[in-house]
Coordinates of C-alpha atoms and ligand atoms in Angstrom, one line a residue:
M1 CA 0.2 -145.6 23.0
P2 CA 2.2 -146.0 26.3
K3 CA 5.8 -146.7 25.7
K4 CA 6.8 -150.4 26.4
S5 CA 8.8 -150.4 29.5
P6 CA 12.5 -151.6 28.9
K7 CA 13.3 -155.2 30.0
P8 CA 14.7 -155.0 33.5
R9 CA 18.5 -155.4 33.6
L10 CA 19.7 -158.7 34.9
R11 CA 20.5 -158.4 38.6
V12 CA 23.9 -160.1 38.5
P13 CA 25.8 -160.1 41.8
R14 CA 29.2 -158.5 41.8
G15 CA 32.7 -159.4 42.9
I16 CA 33.4 -162.3 45.3
E17 CA 29.7 -162.7 45.8
L18 CA 29.3 -163.4 42.0
L19 CA 32.1 -166.0 42.2
H20 CA 30.3 -167.8 45.0
D21 CA 26.9 -167.9 43.4
P22 CA 26.8 -171.2 41.3
L23 CA 23.9 -170.0 39.1
W24 CA 25.9 -167.0 37.9
N25 CA 29.4 -168.0 38.3
K26 CA 31.6 -168.7 35.2
G27 CA 35.0 -169.0 37.0
T28 CA 37.9 -168.5 34.8
A29 CA 35.5 -167.9 31.8
F30 CA 34.6 -164.3 32.8
T31 CA 35.7 -162.1 29.9
E32 CA 38.0 -159.1 30.3
R33 CA 35.0 -156.7 30.0
E34 CA 33.0 -158.7 32.5
R35 CA 36.0 -158.7 35.0
D36 CA 36.2 -154.9 34.8
A37 CA 32.4 -154.2 34.9
L38 CA 31.7 -156.7 37.7
G39 CA 34.5 -156.0 40.1
L40 CA 36.3 -159.3 39.4
R41 CA 39.7 -157.9 38.4
G42 CA 42.4 -159.6 40.5
L43 CA 40.0 -162.2 41.9
L44 CA 40.7 -164.7 39.1
P45 CA 43.9 -166.0 37.4
P46 CA 44.4 -163.8 34.3
H47 CA 44.0 -166.5 31.6
V48 CA 40.5 -166.4 30.2
L49 CA 39.2 -169.9 29.3
T50 CA 36.4 -171.0 27.1
I51 CA 33.7 -173.3 28.5
E52 CA 35.2 -176.1 26.3
E53 CA 38.6 -175.6 27.8
Q54 CA 37.1 -175.7 31.3
E55 CA 35.3 -178.9 30.3
Q56 CA 38.6 -180.5 29.3
R57 CA 40.1 -179.6 32.7
V58 CA 37.1 -181.0 34.5
L59 CA 37.3 -184.2 32.5
A60 CA 41.0 -184.6 33.0
N61 CA 40.5 -184.2 36.8
L62 CA 37.6 -186.6 36.9
R63 CA 39.2 -189.3 34.9
R64 CA 42.4 -189.5 37.1
E65 CA 40.2 -190.1 40.3
P66 CA 40.6 -193.6 41.6
N67 CA 36.9 -194.4 41.8
D68 CA 33.3 -193.2 41.1
L69 CA 32.7 -192.0 44.7
E70 CA 35.7 -189.5 44.3
R71 CA 34.3 -188.4 41.0
Y72 CA 30.8 -187.9 42.7
V73 CA 32.5 -185.6 45.2
Q74 CA 34.3 -183.7 42.4
L75 CA 31.1 -183.3 40.3
I76 CA 29.0 -182.2 43.3
S77 CA 31.5 -179.5 44.3
L78 CA 31.5 -178.3 40.7
Q79 CA 27.8 -178.1 40.8
D80 CA 28.1 -176.0 44.0
R81 CA 30.6 -173.6 42.3
N82 CA 29.4 -173.4 38.7
E83 CA 26.1 -175.0 37.6
T84 CA 26.5 -174.0 34.0
L85 CA 29.8 -175.8 33.7
F86 CA 28.6 -178.7 35.7
Y87 CA 25.6 -179.3 33.3
H88 CA 27.7 -178.6 30.3
V89 CA 30.0 -181.4 31.3
V90 CA 27.1 -183.8 32.3
M91 CA 25.0 -183.2 29.2
N92 CA 27.9 -183.7 26.8
H93 CA 29.0 -186.9 28.5
V94 CA 25.7 -188.2 29.9
E95 CA 26.5 -191.9 29.6
E96 CA 29.8 -191.4 31.5
M97 CA 28.3 -189.0 34.1
M98 CA 24.8 -190.5 34.8
P99 CA 26.1 -193.5 36.8
I100 CA 28.2 -191.0 38.9
I101 CA 25.5 -188.4 39.7
Y102 CA 22.8 -190.9 40.0
T103 CA 22.5 -194.7 40.6
P104 CA 24.7 -196.6 41.4
T105 CA 27.3 -194.1 42.8
V106 CA 24.6 -191.9 44.5
G107 CA 23.6 -194.8 46.7
Q108 CA 27.2 -195.1 48.0
A109 CA 27.2 -191.4 48.4
C110 CA 24.0 -191.4 50.5
Q111 CA 25.6 -194.1 52.7
Q112 CA 28.5 -191.8 53.4
F113 CA 26.6 -188.5 53.2
G114 CA 27.9 -187.3 56.6
L115 CA 31.5 -187.9 55.8
L116 CA 31.1 -186.3 52.3
F117 CA 29.3 -183.3 53.5
R118 CA 31.0 -180.1 52.2
Q119 CA 28.3 -177.6 51.4
T120 CA 24.6 -177.6 52.1
R121 CA 22.3 -178.0 49.1
G122 CA 18.5 -178.3 49.2
L123 CA 15.9 -177.6 51.8
Y124 CA 15.7 -179.5 55.1
V125 CA 12.2 -179.7 56.8
S126 CA 12.5 -181.6 60.0
A127 CA 9.9 -182.9 62.5
H128 CA 10.9 -180.1 64.8
D129 CA 9.6 -177.6 62.2
R130 CA 5.9 -178.3 62.5
G131 CA 4.0 -175.2 62.6
R132 CA 6.6 -173.1 60.9
V133 CA 7.0 -174.9 57.5
A134 CA 5.6 -172.0 55.4
R135 CA 7.9 -169.5 57.2
L136 CA 10.9 -171.8 56.5
L137 CA 10.0 -172.0 52.8
R138 CA 10.5 -168.3 52.6
N139 CA 14.2 -168.8 53.2
W140 CA 14.5 -170.5 49.9
P141 CA 16.4 -168.1 47.7
R142 CA 14.8 -168.7 44.3
R143 CA 11.5 -167.2 43.4
D144 CA 10.0 -169.4 40.7
V145 CA 10.2 -173.1 41.9
R146 CA 8.6 -175.5 39.5
A147 CA 10.1 -178.9 40.4
V148 CA 10.3 -180.2 44.0
V149 CA 11.7 -183.6 44.6
V150 CA 11.0 -184.7 48.2
T151 CA 12.1 -187.8 50.2
D152 CA 11.8 -188.9 53.8
G153 CA 14.8 -191.2 53.3
E154 CA 13.1 -194.3 54.5
R155 CA 13.7 -196.5 51.5
I156 CA 16.7 -195.2 49.6
L157 CA 17.2 -197.1 46.3
G158 CA 17.4 -200.8 47.6
L159 CA 19.4 -199.6 50.6
G160 CA 16.7 -199.1 53.2
D161 CA 16.4 -196.3 55.7
L162 CA 19.1 -193.8 55.4
G163 CA 17.4 -191.0 57.1
A164 CA 18.6 -187.5 56.3
F165 CA 21.5 -189.0 54.4
G166 CA 18.9 -189.7 51.7
M167 CA 19.1 -186.0 50.6
G168 CA 21.6 -187.3 47.9
I169 CA 18.6 -188.6 46.0
P170 CA 16.4 -185.5 45.5
I171 CA 19.7 -183.6 44.6
G172 CA 20.6 -186.4 42.0
K173 CA 17.1 -186.6 40.6
L174 CA 16.8 -182.9 40.1
S175 CA 20.2 -182.8 38.4
L176 CA 18.7 -185.2 35.9
Y177 CA 15.6 -182.9 35.4
T178 CA 18.1 -180.4 34.1
A179 CA 20.6 -182.6 32.5
C180 CA 18.0 -184.9 30.7
A181 CA 15.1 -182.5 30.0
G182 CA 16.5 -178.9 30.4
V183 CA 14.5 -177.8 33.4
H184 CA 16.2 -174.6 34.6
P185 CA 18.3 -175.4 37.7
A186 CA 17.0 -172.2 39.5
Q187 CA 13.4 -173.9 39.2
C188 CA 14.4 -177.0 41.1
M189 CA 14.3 -177.5 44.8
P190 CA 15.5 -180.7 46.5
V191 CA 13.9 -181.5 49.9
M192 CA 14.5 -183.7 52.8
L193 CA 11.7 -184.3 55.0
D194 CA 13.5 -185.3 58.1
V195 CA 11.2 -187.3 60.4
G196 CA 14.0 -189.3 62.1
T197 CA 15.4 -192.8 61.3
E198 CA 15.1 -196.3 62.4
N199 CA 18.7 -197.0 61.2
E200 CA 20.6 -198.0 64.5
A201 CA 24.0 -197.4 62.9
L202 CA 23.0 -193.8 62.0
L203 CA 21.4 -193.1 65.3
R204 CA 24.9 -193.9 66.9
D205 CA 26.8 -192.2 64.2
P206 CA 28.3 -188.8 65.5
L207 CA 28.6 -187.6 61.9
Y208 CA 25.0 -188.2 61.2
T209 CA 23.4 -185.0 59.8
G210 CA 19.8 -185.7 60.6
L211 CA 17.4 -185.8 63.6
C212 CA 18.7 -188.4 66.1
Q213 CA 15.4 -189.8 66.9
R214 CA 13.0 -192.6 65.9
R215 CA 10.7 -191.8 62.9
L216 CA 7.5 -189.8 63.4
R217 CA 4.6 -192.1 62.6
G218 CA 0.8 -191.8 62.3
K219 CA -1.1 -188.6 62.6
A220 CA 2.1 -186.5 63.5
Y221 CA 3.8 -187.8 60.3
D222 CA 0.8 -187.1 58.1
A223 CA 0.3 -183.6 59.6
L224 CA 3.9 -182.7 58.8
V225 CA 3.6 -184.0 55.2
D226 CA 0.3 -182.1 54.8
E227 CA 1.8 -178.8 56.2
F228 CA 4.7 -179.2 53.7
V229 CA 2.6 -179.9 50.7
T230 CA 0.2 -177.0 51.6
A231 CA 3.1 -174.6 52.1
V232 CA 4.7 -175.5 48.8
H233 CA 1.4 -175.3 46.9
S234 CA 0.5 -171.9 48.4
R235 CA 4.0 -170.4 47.6
W236 CA 4.5 -172.0 44.2
P237 CA 1.0 -173.1 42.9
K238 CA 2.5 -174.2 39.6
A239 CA 5.1 -176.4 41.2
L240 CA 5.2 -180.2 40.6
I241 CA 6.0 -182.3 43.7
Q242 CA 7.7 -185.6 43.1
F243 CA 7.6 -188.0 46.0
E244 CA 10.8 -190.1 46.0
D245 CA 12.0 -193.1 48.0
F246 CA 9.3 -193.2 50.7
A247 CA 8.7 -196.6 52.3
N248 CA 5.7 -198.3 50.5
V249 CA 3.5 -198.0 53.6
N250 CA 3.5 -194.2 53.0
A251 CA 4.2 -194.0 49.3
F252 CA 0.9 -195.5 48.1
R253 CA -1.2 -193.6 50.8
L254 CA 0.4 -190.3 50.0
L255 CA -0.1 -190.7 46.2
A256 CA -3.7 -191.6 46.7
R257 CA -4.2 -188.6 49.0
Y258 CA -2.6 -185.9 46.8
R259 CA -2.8 -187.0 43.3
K260 CA -6.2 -185.4 42.6
K261 CA -5.5 -182.4 44.8
I262 CA -2.1 -181.1 43.5
C263 CA 0.3 -181.6 40.7
T264 CA 2.3 -184.6 42.0
F265 CA 3.5 -188.1 41.2
N266 CA 5.6 -190.8 42.8
D267 CA 8.5 -191.9 40.6
D268 CA 9.2 -195.2 42.3
I269 CA 5.5 -196.3 41.6
Q270 CA 4.6 -194.4 38.3
G271 CA 8.0 -193.6 36.8
T272 CA 9.3 -197.0 37.2
A273 CA 6.0 -198.4 35.7
A274 CA 6.4 -196.3 32.6
V275 CA 10.0 -197.1 32.0
T276 CA 9.3 -200.8 32.4
L277 CA 6.3 -200.8 30.2
A278 CA 8.4 -199.0 27.5
G279 CA 11.0 -201.8 27.8
L280 CA 8.3 -204.5 27.4
Y281 CA 7.0 -202.7 24.3
S282 CA 10.4 -202.8 22.9
A283 CA 11.0 -206.4 23.8
L284 CA 7.7 -207.4 22.1
R285 CA 9.1 -205.7 18.9
I286 CA 11.8 -208.4 19.0
T287 CA 9.4 -211.4 19.9
R288 CA 6.7 -210.0 17.6
Q289 CA 4.1 -210.6 20.2
A290 CA 1.3 -208.5 21.7
L291 CA 1.3 -207.3 25.3
R292 CA -2.1 -208.8 25.9
D293 CA -0.7 -212.3 25.4
Q294 CA 2.1 -211.9 28.0
T295 CA 2.1 -213.6 31.4
I296 CA 4.3 -211.5 33.7
L297 CA 5.7 -212.7 37.0
F298 CA 7.3 -210.3 39.4
L299 CA 9.7 -211.0 42.1
G300 CA 8.9 -208.2 44.7
A301 CA 5.5 -206.8 45.3
G302 CA 6.3 -203.3 46.5
E303 CA 6.0 -199.9 45.1
A304 CA 7.9 -200.7 41.8
G305 CA 6.3 -204.0 41.2
V306 CA 2.7 -203.0 41.9
G307 CA 3.1 -199.8 40.0
I308 CA 4.4 -201.6 36.9
G309 CA 1.5 -204.2 37.3
E310 CA -1.2 -201.4 37.4
L311 CA 0.2 -199.7 34.3
I312 CA 0.5 -203.0 32.4
V313 CA -3.1 -203.7 33.3
S314 CA -4.2 -200.4 31.9
A315 CA -2.1 -200.8 28.8
M316 CA -3.8 -204.3 28.3
Q317 CA -7.1 -202.6 28.8
E318 CA -6.2 -200.3 25.9
E319 CA -5.6 -203.4 23.8
G320 CA -9.1 -204.6 24.6
V321 CA -8.5 -207.0 27.5
P322 CA -11.1 -206.7 30.4
T323 CA -9.5 -205.5 33.7
D324 CA -9.9 -208.9 35.6
A325 CA -8.3 -210.8 32.7
A326 CA -5.5 -208.2 32.5
R327 CA -4.8 -208.5 36.2
R328 CA -4.7 -212.3 35.9
R329 CA -1.8 -211.8 33.5
C330 CA 0.3 -210.2 36.2
W331 CA 1.6 -212.3 39.2
F332 CA 3.6 -211.5 42.1
V333 CA 6.0 -213.3 44.4
D334 CA 7.0 -211.4 47.6
S335 CA 9.2 -212.4 50.5
H336 CA 6.6 -215.0 51.6
G337 CA 5.9 -216.6 48.3
L338 CA 3.3 -216.3 45.5
V339 CA 0.7 -213.7 46.2
V340 CA -2.6 -215.7 46.1
K341 CA -6.2 -215.3 47.3
G342 CA -6.6 -216.5 50.9
R343 CA -3.1 -215.5 52.1
D344 CA -3.1 -213.9 55.5
N345 CA -2.4 -210.2 56.1
L346 CA -1.7 -209.2 52.5
A347 CA -1.0 -205.5 52.2
E348 CA -3.7 -203.5 50.6
H349 CA -1.7 -202.7 47.4
K350 CA -1.2 -206.4 46.7
L351 CA -4.9 -207.4 46.9
P352 CA -5.9 -206.7 43.3
F353 CA -3.2 -209.2 42.2
A354 CA -4.0 -211.9 44.7
H355 CA -5.4 -214.4 42.3
D356 CA -7.2 -217.8 43.0
H357 CA -4.3 -220.2 42.6
P358 CA -2.5 -222.7 44.8
F359 CA 0.3 -221.2 46.8
C360 CA 3.9 -221.6 45.7
A361 CA 6.6 -220.8 48.3
D362 CA 9.4 -220.6 45.8
F363 CA 10.0 -218.4 42.7
L364 CA 11.1 -221.3 40.6
D365 CA 8.0 -223.3 41.5
A366 CA 5.9 -220.3 40.5
I367 CA 7.7 -220.1 37.1
R368 CA 6.9 -223.8 36.5
A369 CA 3.3 -223.3 37.6
L370 CA 2.5 -220.1 35.7
K371 CA 4.8 -220.4 32.7
P372 CA 5.5 -216.6 32.3
T373 CA 6.8 -215.0 29.2
A374 CA 8.5 -212.3 31.3
I375 CA 10.1 -212.1 34.8
I376 CA 10.6 -208.7 36.4
G377 CA 12.8 -208.4 39.5
V378 CA 12.0 -205.5 41.8
S379 CA 12.8 -207.2 45.2
A380 CA 16.1 -205.6 46.1
M381 CA 17.2 -209.2 46.7
P382 CA 20.5 -209.9 44.8
K383 CA 21.1 -213.2 42.9
T384 CA 17.5 -214.3 43.1
F385 CA 17.3 -214.9 39.3
T386 CA 19.5 -218.0 39.7
R387 CA 20.8 -220.2 36.9
P388 CA 17.8 -222.6 37.3
V389 CA 15.4 -219.7 37.1
V390 CA 16.9 -218.3 33.9
E391 CA 17.2 -221.8 32.4
A392 CA 13.5 -222.5 33.2
M393 CA 12.6 -219.2 31.5
A394 CA 14.7 -220.2 28.4
E395 CA 13.0 -223.6 28.3
L396 CA 9.6 -222.1 28.3
N397 CA 10.3 -219.2 25.8
E398 CA 12.3 -218.8 22.6
R399 CA 13.2 -215.3 23.8
P400 CA 12.5 -215.0 27.6
I401 CA 12.1 -211.5 28.9
I402 CA 14.3 -211.0 32.0
F403 CA 14.3 -207.6 33.6
A404 CA 16.5 -207.5 36.8
L405 CA 15.6 -204.0 38.0
S406 CA 16.8 -203.8 41.6
N407 CA 19.2 -201.0 42.4
P408 CA 22.0 -200.5 43.0
T409 CA 24.2 -202.9 41.0
S410 CA 24.9 -205.0 44.0
K411 CA 21.2 -205.7 44.4
A412 CA 20.4 -206.9 40.8
E413 CA 18.5 -210.1 40.7
C414 CA 21.1 -211.2 38.1
T415 CA 23.8 -209.6 36.0
A416 CA 23.6 -209.1 32.2
E417 CA 26.3 -211.7 31.7
E418 CA 24.4 -214.3 33.8
A419 CA 21.1 -213.7 31.9
Y420 CA 22.9 -214.1 28.5
T421 CA 25.1 -217.0 29.3
W422 CA 22.4 -219.1 31.2
S423 CA 19.9 -218.5 28.5
K424 CA 22.5 -219.2 25.8
G425 CA 22.2 -215.7 24.3
R426 CA 18.3 -215.7 24.0
A427 CA 17.3 -213.5 27.0
I428 CA 16.0 -210.1 26.3
Y429 CA 17.5 -208.4 29.3
A430 CA 17.2 -205.1 31.0
S431 CA 18.6 -204.0 34.4
G432 CA 18.1 -201.1 36.9
S433 CA 21.6 -200.1 37.2
P434 CA 24.0 -200.1 34.2
F435 CA 26.0 -203.2 33.1
P436 CA 28.7 -203.1 30.6
P437 CA 28.3 -204.8 27.1
C438 CA 29.0 -208.5 27.1
T439 CA 29.8 -211.1 24.5
Y440 CA 28.3 -214.6 24.3
E441 CA 29.6 -216.9 21.5
G442 CA 30.9 -214.1 19.5
K443 CA 27.8 -211.9 19.7
T444 CA 28.0 -208.7 21.7
F445 CA 25.0 -207.6 23.7
V446 CA 24.4 -204.1 25.0
P447 CA 22.1 -204.5 28.0
G448 CA 19.5 -201.8 28.3
Q449 CA 19.2 -199.9 31.6
G450 CA 15.5 -199.5 32.7
N451 CA 16.6 -196.2 34.2
N452 CA 13.7 -194.0 35.4
A453 CA 15.8 -191.1 34.1
Y454 CA 14.4 -192.0 30.7
I455 CA 10.9 -191.1 32.0
F456 CA 10.7 -188.6 35.0
P457 CA 12.5 -185.7 33.6
G458 CA 10.5 -185.8 30.3
V459 CA 7.3 -186.2 32.3
G460 CA 8.4 -183.3 34.7
L461 CA 9.1 -181.1 31.8
G462 CA 5.8 -181.8 30.1
V463 CA 3.9 -181.2 33.3
I464 CA 5.7 -178.0 34.1
A465 CA 5.5 -176.6 30.6
C466 CA 1.8 -176.9 30.2
E467 CA 1.3 -176.1 33.9
A468 CA -0.7 -179.2 34.6
R469 CA -3.0 -179.2 37.6
H470 CA -2.5 -183.0 38.2
V471 CA -0.5 -185.8 36.8
S472 CA -2.7 -188.6 35.4
D473 CA -2.0 -192.3 34.7
R474 CA -2.7 -191.7 31.2
M475 CA 0.3 -189.4 31.0
F476 CA 2.6 -192.2 32.1
A477 CA 1.1 -194.5 29.6
E478 CA 1.8 -191.9 26.9
A479 CA 5.3 -191.4 28.2
A480 CA 5.9 -195.1 27.9
K481 CA 4.8 -195.2 24.3
A482 CA 6.8 -192.1 23.5
L483 CA 9.9 -193.7 24.9
A484 CA 9.4 -197.0 23.2
A485 CA 8.9 -195.1 19.9
Q486 CA 12.5 -193.7 20.3
V487 CA 14.1 -197.1 20.4
L488 CA 15.8 -197.7 17.0
D489 CA 16.0 -201.1 15.3
S490 CA 19.7 -200.8 15.6
D491 CA 19.2 -200.7 19.4
L492 CA 17.2 -203.7 19.3
A493 CA 19.6 -205.6 17.1
M494 CA 22.2 -205.4 20.0
G495 CA 19.6 -206.4 22.5
R496 CA 19.0 -202.9 23.9
V497 CA 15.3 -202.2 24.7
Y498 CA 15.9 -198.5 25.5
P499 CA 17.5 -195.7 23.4
S500 CA 21.1 -194.7 23.8
L501 CA 21.4 -192.2 26.8
Q502 CA 23.4 -190.0 24.4
R503 CA 20.0 -189.1 22.9
I504 CA 18.3 -188.5 26.2
Q505 CA 17.5 -184.7 25.6
E506 CA 15.7 -185.5 22.4
V507 CA 14.0 -188.4 24.0
S508 CA 12.8 -186.3 27.0
A509 CA 11.5 -183.6 24.6
G510 CA 9.4 -186.3 22.8
I511 CA 8.1 -187.6 26.1
A512 CA 7.4 -184.1 27.5
A513 CA 5.5 -183.3 24.2
A514 CA 3.4 -186.5 24.6
V515 CA 2.7 -185.7 28.2
A516 CA 1.6 -182.1 27.6
A517 CA -0.5 -183.2 24.6
C518 CA -2.2 -185.6 27.0
A519 CA -2.8 -182.9 29.5
Y520 CA -4.4 -180.7 26.9
R521 CA -6.7 -183.6 25.9
E522 CA -7.5 -184.3 29.4
N523 CA -8.3 -180.6 30.2
L524 CA -5.6 -180.6 32.9
A525 CA -3.3 -178.0 31.4
R526 CA -3.5 -174.4 32.7
A527 CA -1.1 -172.8 30.0
K528 CA -2.5 -171.7 26.7
K529 CA -2.3 -174.5 24.1
P530 CA 0.5 -173.8 21.7
K531 CA 0.3 -174.5 17.9
D532 CA 3.2 -176.9 17.9
I533 CA 3.7 -178.6 21.2
L534 CA 7.1 -180.1 20.5
E535 CA 8.4 -176.7 19.4
F536 CA 6.9 -175.2 22.6
I537 CA 8.5 -177.8 24.7
R538 CA 11.9 -177.2 23.1
S539 CA 11.6 -173.6 23.6
K540 CA 11.4 -174.2 27.4
M541 CA 14.6 -176.3 27.5
W542 CA 17.5 -174.6 29.3
R543 CA 21.0 -175.0 27.8
P544 CA 24.1 -174.8 29.8
Q545 CA 25.7 -172.0 27.9
Y546 CA 27.4 -168.8 29.4
R547 CA 25.5 -165.6 28.8
S548 CA 27.2 -162.2 28.6
Y549 CA 26.6 -160.2 31.7
V550 CA 27.7 -156.8 30.2
Ligands
LIG601 P1 9.6 -202.0 48.2 O1 10.4 -202.0 49.5 O2 8.3 -201.2 48.0 O3 9.3 -203.5 47.7 C1 10.2 -204.6 47.8 C2 9.4 -205.8 47.5 O4 10.3 -206.9 47.5 C3 8.4 -206.1 48.7 O5 7.2 -206.5 48.2 C4 9.1 -207.3 49.5 O6 8.1 -208.2 50.1 C5 9.7 -208.1 48.3 N1 10.8 -208.9 48.7 C6 11.7 -208.7 49.7 N2 12.5 -209.8 49.8 C7 12.0 -210.7 48.9 C8 12.5 -212.0 48.5 N3 13.4 -212.6 49.1 N4 11.7 -212.6 47.5 C9 10.8 -211.9 46.9 N5 10.3 -210.7 47.2 C10 11.0 -210.1 48.2 O7 10.7 -201.5 47.2 P2 10.5 -201.0 45.6 O8 10.3 -199.5 45.6 O9 9.4 -201.8 45.0 O10 11.9 -201.2 44.9 C11 12.4 -202.5 44.9 C12 13.6 -202.5 44.1 O11 13.4 -202.1 42.8 C13 14.7 -201.6 44.6 O12 16.0 -202.3 44.5 C14 14.7 -200.4 43.7 O13 16.1 -199.9 43.6 C15 14.4 -201.1 42.4 N6 13.7 -200.1 41.4 C16 14.3 -200.1 40.2 C17 13.8 -199.1 39.3 C18 14.4 -199.2 37.9 O14 15.2 -199.9 37.6 N7 13.9 -198.3 37.1 C19 12.8 -198.3 39.7 C20 12.3 -198.3 41.0 C21 12.8 -199.3 41.9

């Protein structure tokens, strides 16, 4: 029998190069033996620290910063120096760190991206790269990319067109792939598809890091996206491409074009839908009602709203409701008023929800007319769930469901405190960005955050692990159920419709297992089916621990 060839030795860089490679670097934690063997002697202060001691130093530094933006800068520069330590800190303190590395702070960071720029991270594909995208991809230093998050920066959170400054979003999202679901950082690639910007302030800003031109549109835009998708797919055929923060004119179109061709999803449409459906399932455990009996009124009929509506319709169908009847349980108010049949120039994605009904110009009038059991805010218009709105919902429902999902915090339709106070403690509330616990008449409520981070890292891990060819709607419905199943009665007792973020890795593993199981059922998986899917998923999760290099 031929002798088994020995495992190749790790190709660890040496000396200063090692200290400058964030994937390998351990900083002051290199042991005496490693310092001798890897040419590090003299390049580090002599005291060898453990990762726990390094963590204490990082936390002490972070906690004395004056604000979250400064903490963001510190954390990102740690990520650029030492990814293992960065993830060790983030994963051990996920509730404290997530609002810094993701929403709401990442929104502020994107707005000031030019000023904060220290070190490049991620891949930039610009309108000037047409015809050479495949060549440009070869410059990416990692060989086995499995998770790509790409934005064109046109609709960053609720903040609008931030052009190339939107790069903070794919970076933050991919940090959560690793922190929440253990996707290996070397398999992640953030991408900015820089097609220009319409943001006048950025076009005038000398520190703007992107292309100073108006956005590419039409055929030229589509050709660039197509060239990019084809190049990624041909270099890394197993990679998942997540589209992120595209304006809704492009988001729906691109999703429809690629969903059956490659492994892709749009988090703003499908991830948001799953996290919101999970929140509704939990809320219904409190009200003891069925989803099929709900009437849901959305404020905002964009990617998030229509994505949620479509998934609710498919979940109601599963409960035996015919499609048309399920659609009539979902209503939308957009910037012009209630979406109804006969309204002029309705965008295509709104048409399935344009019902036969008299028009209402005002959200409060729509509430009075439709008597919803739940209102969901995805309009990026702050303070639109006013006191009369919340009071009207509380008049109609014993436990009104009020989800104010717009991000960042400044865009929330109402705060947690407003919802609890105006409903006299009866609202079942969730928000997009985090709100602190609040007390109403002696009872403390812990508002749930309908954070997509509950869903997309688990979905991503499941899809990557089983090497799915496509990402189906069914997978998102399964992800929503798996998330809702992780909400404890003790969470519901304090008003929280999502599990504690402290359990996010366990929650993501459960979601990933449900998604992979769905992929095997739907014949979409390319990897061999394991005996125990959850064990298989767990075995794929990277943990931020130092390995010995000698
Ligand atoms: P979008 O631009 O696609 O849609 C916004 C919609 O709001 C449009 O239909 C627009 O007509 C409508 N709108 C604007 N002004 C309005 C007004 N005054 N009254 C009623 N409707 C109005 O954006 P999107 O992707 O759907 O995101 C919307 C918001 O949802 C953002 O703030 C985003 O951060 C948030 N969001 C939250 C989550 C989450 O919490 N998990 C996920 C995704 C998006």
